[in-house]
Amino acid sequence: MFKEVISALPFFEALHDASKNALHAHALVHDFEAGERICEHDGKTCERLAFIVYGRIRVYKMSEAGREVTLYDVIDGEVCLSSLQCLLEGKPYDVHIDTIEPSRIVFIPANLVQQWLLEDSSFLKYLQKSTLQKVDTLMWHYESMSFAPIKQRISLYLYEKSRHFRVNTIYITHQRIADEIGASREAVSRVLKTLEGQGDLKLSRGKIHLNGPLPLY
């Protein structure tokens, strides 16, 4: 199973043979339950690059008031850019990273990543593409969540989740939405009730079903 997981990584086939052998020899595969802590802002430097085989993890910071502020999620087939930054710069993590769903993660040693960046152009191209896609997501998140009224922020958030996962039913709590957009749970619940009253969505315990494209106000 281990070799099958490693060989299925999207950049594996493009690697040089020596890089493939090193990956099989030194990578780690670890399964996490939902809600587990992968790393935290604890002054430690990063020793491995985290690649999400399946599942979803959340990268977030804590405000001075103790409120969690989500920076971005990492899902199937993506690299955790915080682990990449930490690895390349040799600086401590300045974020917390938790699993949101049961997740399988491949951890690649720092020395291999640094070697491949110099010697294996296919791996470098893969990381460049992943980085640009995530920067685009972060820019959207910053612009929409920083300046828009809360009703628009919630609509944009649900729209993005629906578009990203290609689903109309989103399994999420009001508290999770509040954490991710930087609002109170009470305010989020009020807006969701308003949207439900307008016929835009249907609320159930632990999930939200979108009846169609949300008005982005």
PDB file of C-alpha atoms in Angstrom:
ATOM      1  CA  MET A   1       0.000   0.000   0.000  1.00  0.00           C
ATOM      2  CA  PHE A   2       2.838   2.382   0.876  1.00  0.00           C
ATOM      3  CA  LYS A   3       4.456   2.161  -2.576  1.00  0.00           C
ATOM      4  CA  GLU A   4       1.069   2.519  -4.282  1.00  0.00           C
ATOM      5  CA  VAL A   5       0.360   5.733  -2.343  1.00  0.00           C
ATOM      6  CA  ILE A   6       3.768   7.205  -3.181  1.00  0.00           C
ATOM      7  CA  SER A   7       3.583   6.181  -6.849  1.00  0.00           C
ATOM      8  CA  ALA A   8       0.141   7.822  -7.173  1.00  0.00           C
ATOM      9  CA  LEU A   9       1.439  11.310  -6.261  1.00  0.00           C
ATOM     10  CA  PRO A  10       0.710  13.647  -9.206  1.00  0.00           C
ATOM     11  CA  PHE A  11       4.355  14.616  -9.709  1.00  0.00           C
ATOM     12  CA  PHE A  12       5.793  11.098  -9.231  1.00  0.00           C
ATOM     13  CA  GLU A  13       5.931   9.913 -12.852  1.00  0.00           C
ATOM     14  CA  ALA A  14       7.739  13.066 -13.966  1.00  0.00           C
ATOM     15  CA  LEU A  15      10.530  12.643 -11.403  1.00  0.00           C
ATOM     16  CA  HIS A  16      13.939  11.268 -12.300  1.00  0.00           C
ATOM     17  CA  ASP A  17      14.461   7.597 -11.405  1.00  0.00           C
ATOM     18  CA  ALA A  18      16.847   8.505  -8.583  1.00  0.00           C
ATOM     19  CA  SER A  19      14.241  10.872  -7.126  1.00  0.00           C
ATOM     20  CA  LYS A  20      11.564   8.162  -7.290  1.00  0.00           C
ATOM     21  CA  ASN A  21      13.795   5.703  -5.445  1.00  0.00           C
ATOM     22  CA  ALA A  22      14.626   8.286  -2.772  1.00  0.00           C
ATOM     23  CA  LEU A  23      10.945   9.095  -2.312  1.00  0.00           C
ATOM     24  CA  HIS A  24      10.062   5.436  -1.808  1.00  0.00           C
ATOM     25  CA  ALA A  25      12.915   5.061   0.660  1.00  0.00           C
ATOM     26  CA  HIS A  26      12.414   8.146   2.822  1.00  0.00           C
ATOM     27  CA  ALA A  27       8.823   9.468   2.574  1.00  0.00           C
ATOM     28  CA  LEU A  28       6.324   8.855   5.368  1.00  0.00           C
ATOM     29  CA  VAL A  29       2.607   8.155   4.966  1.00  0.00           C
ATOM     30  CA  HIS A  30       0.369   8.984   7.921  1.00  0.00           C
ATOM     31  CA  ASP A  31      -3.396   8.766   8.394  1.00  0.00           C
ATOM     32  CA  PHE A  32      -5.118  11.350  10.625  1.00  0.00           C
ATOM     33  CA  GLU A  33      -8.598  11.503  12.100  1.00  0.00           C
ATOM     34  CA  ALA A  34     -10.669  14.681  11.771  1.00  0.00           C
ATOM     35  CA  GLY A  35      -9.693  17.331  14.294  1.00  0.00           C
ATOM     36  CA  GLU A  36      -6.084  16.243  14.803  1.00  0.00           C
ATOM     37  CA  ARG A  37      -3.295  18.790  15.138  1.00  0.00           C
ATOM     38  CA  ILE A  38      -0.583  18.416  12.486  1.00  0.00           C
ATOM     39  CA  CYS A  39       1.570  21.298  13.595  1.00  0.00           C
ATOM     40  CA  GLU A  40       1.308  24.478  15.587  1.00  0.00           C
ATOM     41  CA  HIS A  41       2.988  27.802  16.202  1.00  0.00           C
ATOM     42  CA  ASP A  42       5.528  26.358  18.606  1.00  0.00           C
ATOM     43  CA  GLY A  43       8.938  27.681  17.549  1.00  0.00           C
ATOM     44  CA  LYS A  44       9.949  24.488  15.735  1.00  0.00           C
ATOM     45  CA  THR A  45      11.324  24.450  12.203  1.00  0.00           C
ATOM     46  CA  CYS A  46       9.819  22.314   9.480  1.00  0.00           C
ATOM     47  CA  GLU A  47      11.561  19.085   8.546  1.00  0.00           C
ATOM     48  CA  ARG A  48       9.160  17.690   5.950  1.00  0.00           C
ATOM     49  CA  LEU A  49       6.874  18.849   3.132  1.00  0.00           C
ATOM     50  CA  ALA A  50       3.239  17.818   3.632  1.00  0.00           C
ATOM     51  CA  PHE A  51       1.251  16.547   0.626  1.00  0.00           C
ATOM     52  CA  ILE A  52      -2.465  15.790   1.041  1.00  0.00           C
ATOM     53  CA  VAL A  53      -3.399  12.487  -0.617  1.00  0.00           C
ATOM     54  CA  TYR A  54      -7.017  12.758   0.491  1.00  0.00           C
ATOM     55  CA  GLY A  55      -8.945  14.713   3.101  1.00  0.00           C
ATOM     56  CA  ARG A  56      -8.732  18.367   4.064  1.00  0.00           C
ATOM     57  CA  ILE A  57      -6.606  20.375   6.472  1.00  0.00           C
ATOM     58  CA  ARG A  58      -7.010  23.944   7.699  1.00  0.00           C
ATOM     59  CA  VAL A  59      -4.167  26.446   8.062  1.00  0.00           C
ATOM     60  CA  TYR A  60      -5.016  29.233  10.504  1.00  0.00           C
ATOM     61  CA  LYS A  61      -3.694  31.798  12.959  1.00  0.00           C
ATOM     62  CA  MET A  62      -4.888  32.900  16.367  1.00  0.00           C
ATOM     63  CA  SER A  63      -5.684  36.567  16.938  1.00  0.00           C
ATOM     64  CA  GLU A  64      -4.599  38.348  20.111  1.00  0.00           C
ATOM     65  CA  ALA A  65      -8.185  38.044  21.304  1.00  0.00           C
ATOM     66  CA  GLY A  66      -8.008  34.258  20.891  1.00  0.00           C
ATOM     67  CA  ARG A  67     -10.159  34.059  17.763  1.00  0.00           C
ATOM     68  CA  GLU A  68      -9.156  31.635  15.018  1.00  0.00           C
ATOM     69  CA  VAL A  69      -8.630  33.186  11.572  1.00  0.00           C
ATOM     70  CA  THR A  70      -8.480  30.720   8.671  1.00  0.00           C
ATOM     71  CA  LEU A  71      -5.865  31.443   6.021  1.00  0.00           C
ATOM     72  CA  TYR A  72      -6.698  28.619   3.623  1.00  0.00           C
ATOM     73  CA  ASP A  73      -7.621  24.943   3.315  1.00  0.00           C
ATOM     74  CA  VAL A  74      -5.506  22.258   1.648  1.00  0.00           C
ATOM     75  CA  ILE A  75      -7.360  19.404  -0.074  1.00  0.00           C
ATOM     76  CA  ASP A  76      -6.693  16.261  -2.122  1.00  0.00           C
ATOM     77  CA  GLY A  77      -3.711  16.605  -4.450  1.00  0.00           C
ATOM     78  CA  GLU A  78      -2.349  19.801  -2.894  1.00  0.00           C
ATOM     79  CA  VAL A  79       0.847  20.688  -1.061  1.00  0.00           C
ATOM     80  CA  CYS A  80       0.714  22.559   2.252  1.00  0.00           C
ATOM     81  CA  LEU A  81       2.450  25.816   1.331  1.00  0.00           C
ATOM     82  CA  SER A  82       3.094  26.702   4.967  1.00  0.00           C
ATOM     83  CA  SER A  83       5.217  23.563   5.321  1.00  0.00           C
ATOM     84  CA  LEU A  84       7.026  24.493   2.088  1.00  0.00           C
ATOM     85  CA  GLN A  85       7.749  28.032   3.291  1.00  0.00           C
ATOM     86  CA  CYS A  86       8.913  26.768   6.671  1.00  0.00           C
ATOM     87  CA  LEU A  87      11.125  24.162   5.025  1.00  0.00           C
ATOM     88  CA  LEU A  88      12.762  26.534   2.524  1.00  0.00           C
ATOM     89  CA  GLU A  89      13.313  29.419   4.925  1.00  0.00           C
ATOM     90  CA  GLY A  90      14.260  27.310   7.936  1.00  0.00           C
ATOM     91  CA  LYS A  91      11.995  29.447  10.110  1.00  0.00           C
ATOM     92  CA  PRO A  92       9.520  28.267  12.766  1.00  0.00           C
ATOM     93  CA  TYR A  93       5.895  27.684  11.905  1.00  0.00           C
ATOM     94  CA  ASP A  94       3.811  30.793  12.526  1.00  0.00           C
ATOM     95  CA  VAL A  95       0.486  29.004  11.938  1.00  0.00           C
ATOM     96  CA  HIS A  96      -1.585  26.146  13.321  1.00  0.00           C
ATOM     97  CA  ILE A  97      -2.585  23.258  11.038  1.00  0.00           C
ATOM     98  CA  ASP A  98      -5.445  20.859  11.865  1.00  0.00           C
ATOM     99  CA  THR A  99      -7.289  18.196   9.902  1.00  0.00           C
ATOM    100  CA  ILE A 100     -10.916  19.003   9.113  1.00  0.00           C
ATOM    101  CA  GLU A 101     -11.676  15.547   7.675  1.00  0.00           C
ATOM    102  CA  PRO A 102      -9.991  12.135   7.963  1.00  0.00           C
ATOM    103  CA  SER A 103      -6.844  12.696   5.928  1.00  0.00           C
ATOM    104  CA  ARG A 104      -3.908  10.793   4.494  1.00  0.00           C
ATOM    105  CA  ILE A 105      -0.737  12.849   4.232  1.00  0.00           C
ATOM    106  CA  VAL A 106       2.634  12.065   2.661  1.00  0.00           C
ATOM    107  CA  PHE A 107       5.571  13.758   4.384  1.00  0.00           C
ATOM    108  CA  ILE A 108       8.672  14.288   2.205  1.00  0.00           C
ATOM    109  CA  PRO A 109      12.007  15.031   3.946  1.00  0.00           C
ATOM    110  CA  ALA A 110      13.397  18.553   3.594  1.00  0.00           C
ATOM    111  CA  ASN A 111      16.705  17.413   2.110  1.00  0.00           C
ATOM    112  CA  LEU A 112      14.921  15.649  -0.779  1.00  0.00           C
ATOM    113  CA  VAL A 113      12.732  18.672  -1.508  1.00  0.00           C
ATOM    114  CA  GLN A 114      15.723  21.020  -1.535  1.00  0.00           C
ATOM    115  CA  GLN A 115      17.662  18.651  -3.806  1.00  0.00           C
ATOM    116  CA  TRP A 116      14.775  18.247  -6.257  1.00  0.00           C
ATOM    117  CA  LEU A 117      14.259  21.991  -6.507  1.00  0.00           C
ATOM    118  CA  LEU A 118      17.830  22.259  -7.802  1.00  0.00           C
ATOM    119  CA  GLU A 119      18.001  19.089  -9.891  1.00  0.00           C
ATOM    120  CA  ASP A 120      14.486  18.063 -10.956  1.00  0.00           C
ATOM    121  CA  SER A 121      12.672  20.680 -13.037  1.00  0.00           C
ATOM    122  CA  SER A 122       9.428  18.673 -13.128  1.00  0.00           C
ATOM    123  CA  PHE A 123       9.077  18.947  -9.358  1.00  0.00           C
ATOM    124  CA  LEU A 124       9.868  22.656  -9.438  1.00  0.00           C
ATOM    125  CA  LYS A 125       7.174  23.214 -12.092  1.00  0.00           C
ATOM    126  CA  TYR A 126       4.656  21.305  -9.987  1.00  0.00           C
ATOM    127  CA  LEU A 127       5.372  23.454  -6.912  1.00  0.00           C
ATOM    128  CA  GLN A 128       5.207  26.651  -8.958  1.00  0.00           C
ATOM    129  CA  LYS A 129       1.779  25.712 -10.308  1.00  0.00           C
ATOM    130  CA  SER A 130       0.508  24.757  -6.837  1.00  0.00           C
ATOM    131  CA  THR A 131       1.832  27.993  -5.355  1.00  0.00           C
ATOM    132  CA  LEU A 132       0.216  30.218  -7.981  1.00  0.00           C
ATOM    133  CA  GLN A 133      -3.147  28.482  -7.571  1.00  0.00           C
ATOM    134  CA  LYS A 134      -3.050  28.896  -3.800  1.00  0.00           C
ATOM    135  CA  VAL A 135      -1.946  32.550  -4.010  1.00  0.00           C
ATOM    136  CA  ASP A 136      -4.956  33.211  -6.232  1.00  0.00           C
ATOM    137  CA  THR A 137      -7.202  31.615  -3.597  1.00  0.00           C
ATOM    138  CA  LEU A 138      -5.579  33.626  -0.810  1.00  0.00           C
ATOM    139  CA  MET A 139      -6.045  36.893  -2.691  1.00  0.00           C
ATOM    140  CA  TRP A 140      -9.725  36.110  -3.190  1.00  0.00           C
ATOM    141  CA  HIS A 141     -10.069  35.197   0.481  1.00  0.00           C
ATOM    142  CA  TYR A 142      -8.349  38.375   1.658  1.00  0.00           C
ATOM    143  CA  GLU A 143     -10.312  40.725  -0.575  1.00  0.00           C
ATOM    144  CA  SER A 144     -13.716  39.157   0.009  1.00  0.00           C
ATOM    145  CA  MET A 145     -13.359  38.549   3.729  1.00  0.00           C
ATOM    146  CA  SER A 146     -11.635  41.784   4.697  1.00  0.00           C
ATOM    147  CA  PHE A 147     -13.797  44.453   3.129  1.00  0.00           C
ATOM    148  CA  ALA A 148     -17.239  43.037   2.338  1.00  0.00           C
ATOM    149  CA  PRO A 149     -20.311  43.192   4.619  1.00  0.00           C
ATOM    150  CA  ILE A 150     -20.997  39.957   6.467  1.00  0.00           C
ATOM    151  CA  LYS A 151     -23.910  38.933   4.217  1.00  0.00           C
ATOM    152  CA  GLN A 152     -21.687  39.189   1.163  1.00  0.00           C
ATOM    153  CA  ARG A 153     -18.814  37.420   2.916  1.00  0.00           C
ATOM    154  CA  ILE A 154     -21.031  34.448   3.785  1.00  0.00           C
ATOM    155  CA  SER A 155     -22.479  34.288   0.270  1.00  0.00           C
ATOM    156  CA  LEU A 156     -19.008  34.443  -1.268  1.00  0.00           C
ATOM    157  CA  TYR A 157     -17.731  31.817   1.151  1.00  0.00           C
ATOM    158  CA  LEU A 158     -20.538  29.352   0.366  1.00  0.00           C
ATOM    159  CA  TYR A 159     -20.279  30.064  -3.349  1.00  0.00           C
ATOM    160  CA  GLU A 160     -16.542  29.344  -3.307  1.00  0.00           C
ATOM    161  CA  LYS A 161     -16.987  26.112  -1.340  1.00  0.00           C
ATOM    162  CA  SER A 162     -19.728  24.944  -3.710  1.00  0.00           C
ATOM    163  CA  ARG A 163     -17.659  25.820  -6.789  1.00  0.00           C
ATOM    164  CA  HIS A 164     -14.445  24.334  -5.445  1.00  0.00           C
ATOM    165  CA  PHE A 165     -15.938  20.977  -4.442  1.00  0.00           C
ATOM    166  CA  ARG A 166     -18.579  20.925  -7.225  1.00  0.00           C
ATOM    167  CA  VAL A 167     -21.402  20.234  -4.761  1.00  0.00           C
ATOM    168  CA  ASN A 168     -24.634  21.932  -3.680  1.00  0.00           C
ATOM    169  CA  THR A 169     -24.644  20.486  -0.156  1.00  0.00           C
ATOM    170  CA  ILE A 170     -21.888  21.725   2.143  1.00  0.00           C
ATOM    171  CA  TYR A 171     -21.262  19.868   5.401  1.00  0.00           C
ATOM    172  CA  ILE A 172     -20.225  22.591   7.805  1.00  0.00           C
ATOM    173  CA  THR A 173     -21.297  24.196  11.071  1.00  0.00           C
ATOM    174  CA  HIS A 174     -22.191  27.842  11.650  1.00  0.00           C
ATOM    175  CA  GLN A 175     -19.242  28.055  14.048  1.00  0.00           C
ATOM    176  CA  ARG A 176     -16.817  26.833  11.357  1.00  0.00           C
ATOM    177  CA  ILE A 177     -18.062  29.479   8.919  1.00  0.00           C
ATOM    178  CA  ALA A 178     -17.690  32.113  11.629  1.00  0.00           C
ATOM    179  CA  ASP A 179     -14.111  31.004  12.325  1.00  0.00           C
ATOM    180  CA  GLU A 180     -13.189  31.069   8.655  1.00  0.00           C
ATOM    181  CA  ILE A 181     -14.618  34.479   7.808  1.00  0.00           C
ATOM    182  CA  GLY A 182     -13.722  36.167  11.098  1.00  0.00           C
ATOM    183  CA  ALA A 183     -17.251  36.772  12.404  1.00  0.00           C
ATOM    184  CA  SER A 184     -19.328  35.710  15.405  1.00  0.00           C
ATOM    185  CA  ARG A 185     -21.423  32.548  15.226  1.00  0.00           C
ATOM    186  CA  GLU A 186     -24.556  34.507  16.170  1.00  0.00           C
ATOM    187  CA  ALA A 187     -24.083  36.903  13.246  1.00  0.00           C
ATOM    188  CA  VAL A 188     -23.494  34.026  10.833  1.00  0.00           C
ATOM    189  CA  SER A 189     -26.623  32.196  12.033  1.00  0.00           C
ATOM    190  CA  ARG A 190     -28.753  35.338  11.568  1.00  0.00           C
ATOM    191  CA  VAL A 191     -27.562  35.827   7.995  1.00  0.00           C
ATOM    192  CA  LEU A 192     -28.050  32.146   7.137  1.00  0.00           C
ATOM    193  CA  LYS A 193     -31.608  32.323   8.464  1.00  0.00           C
ATOM    194  CA  THR A 194     -32.216  35.364   6.265  1.00  0.00           C
ATOM    195  CA  LEU A 195     -30.851  33.549   3.209  1.00  0.00           C
ATOM    196  CA  GLU A 196     -33.030  30.551   4.025  1.00  0.00           C
ATOM    197  CA  GLY A 197     -36.065  32.815   4.307  1.00  0.00           C
ATOM    198  CA  GLN A 198     -35.290  34.189   0.854  1.00  0.00           C
ATOM    199  CA  GLY A 199     -35.233  30.658  -0.557  1.00  0.00           C
ATOM    200  CA  ASP A 200     -31.517  30.731  -1.381  1.00  0.00           C
ATOM    201  CA  LEU A 201     -30.594  27.742   0.794  1.00  0.00           C
ATOM    202  CA  LYS A 202     -31.880  25.096   3.196  1.00  0.00           C
ATOM    203  CA  LEU A 203     -30.392  24.709   6.672  1.00  0.00           C
ATOM    204  CA  SER A 204     -30.048  21.335   8.405  1.00  0.00           C
ATOM    205  CA  ARG A 205     -27.953  20.209  11.350  1.00  0.00           C
ATOM    206  CA  GLY A 206     -24.317  20.265  10.272  1.00  0.00           C
ATOM    207  CA  LYS A 207     -25.015  21.024   6.628  1.00  0.00           C
ATOM    208  CA  ILE A 208     -26.248  23.699   4.218  1.00  0.00           C
ATOM    209  CA  HIS A 209     -27.927  22.912   0.899  1.00  0.00           C
ATOM    210  CA  LEU A 210     -27.769  25.612  -1.775  1.00  0.00           C
ATOM    211  CA  ASN A 211     -30.961  25.797  -3.839  1.00  0.00           C
ATOM    212  CA  GLY A 212     -29.128  27.446  -6.702  1.00  0.00           C
ATOM    213  CA  PRO A 213     -26.476  30.074  -7.431  1.00  0.00           C
ATOM    214  CA  LEU A 214     -26.273  32.416  -4.455  1.00  0.00           C
ATOM    215  CA  PRO A 215     -26.734  36.156  -4.970  1.00  0.00           C
ATOM    216  CA  LEU A 216     -23.319  37.692  -4.253  1.00  0.00           C
ATOM    217  CA  TYR A 217     -24.808  41.078  -3.285  1.00  0.00           C
TER     218      TYR A 217
END
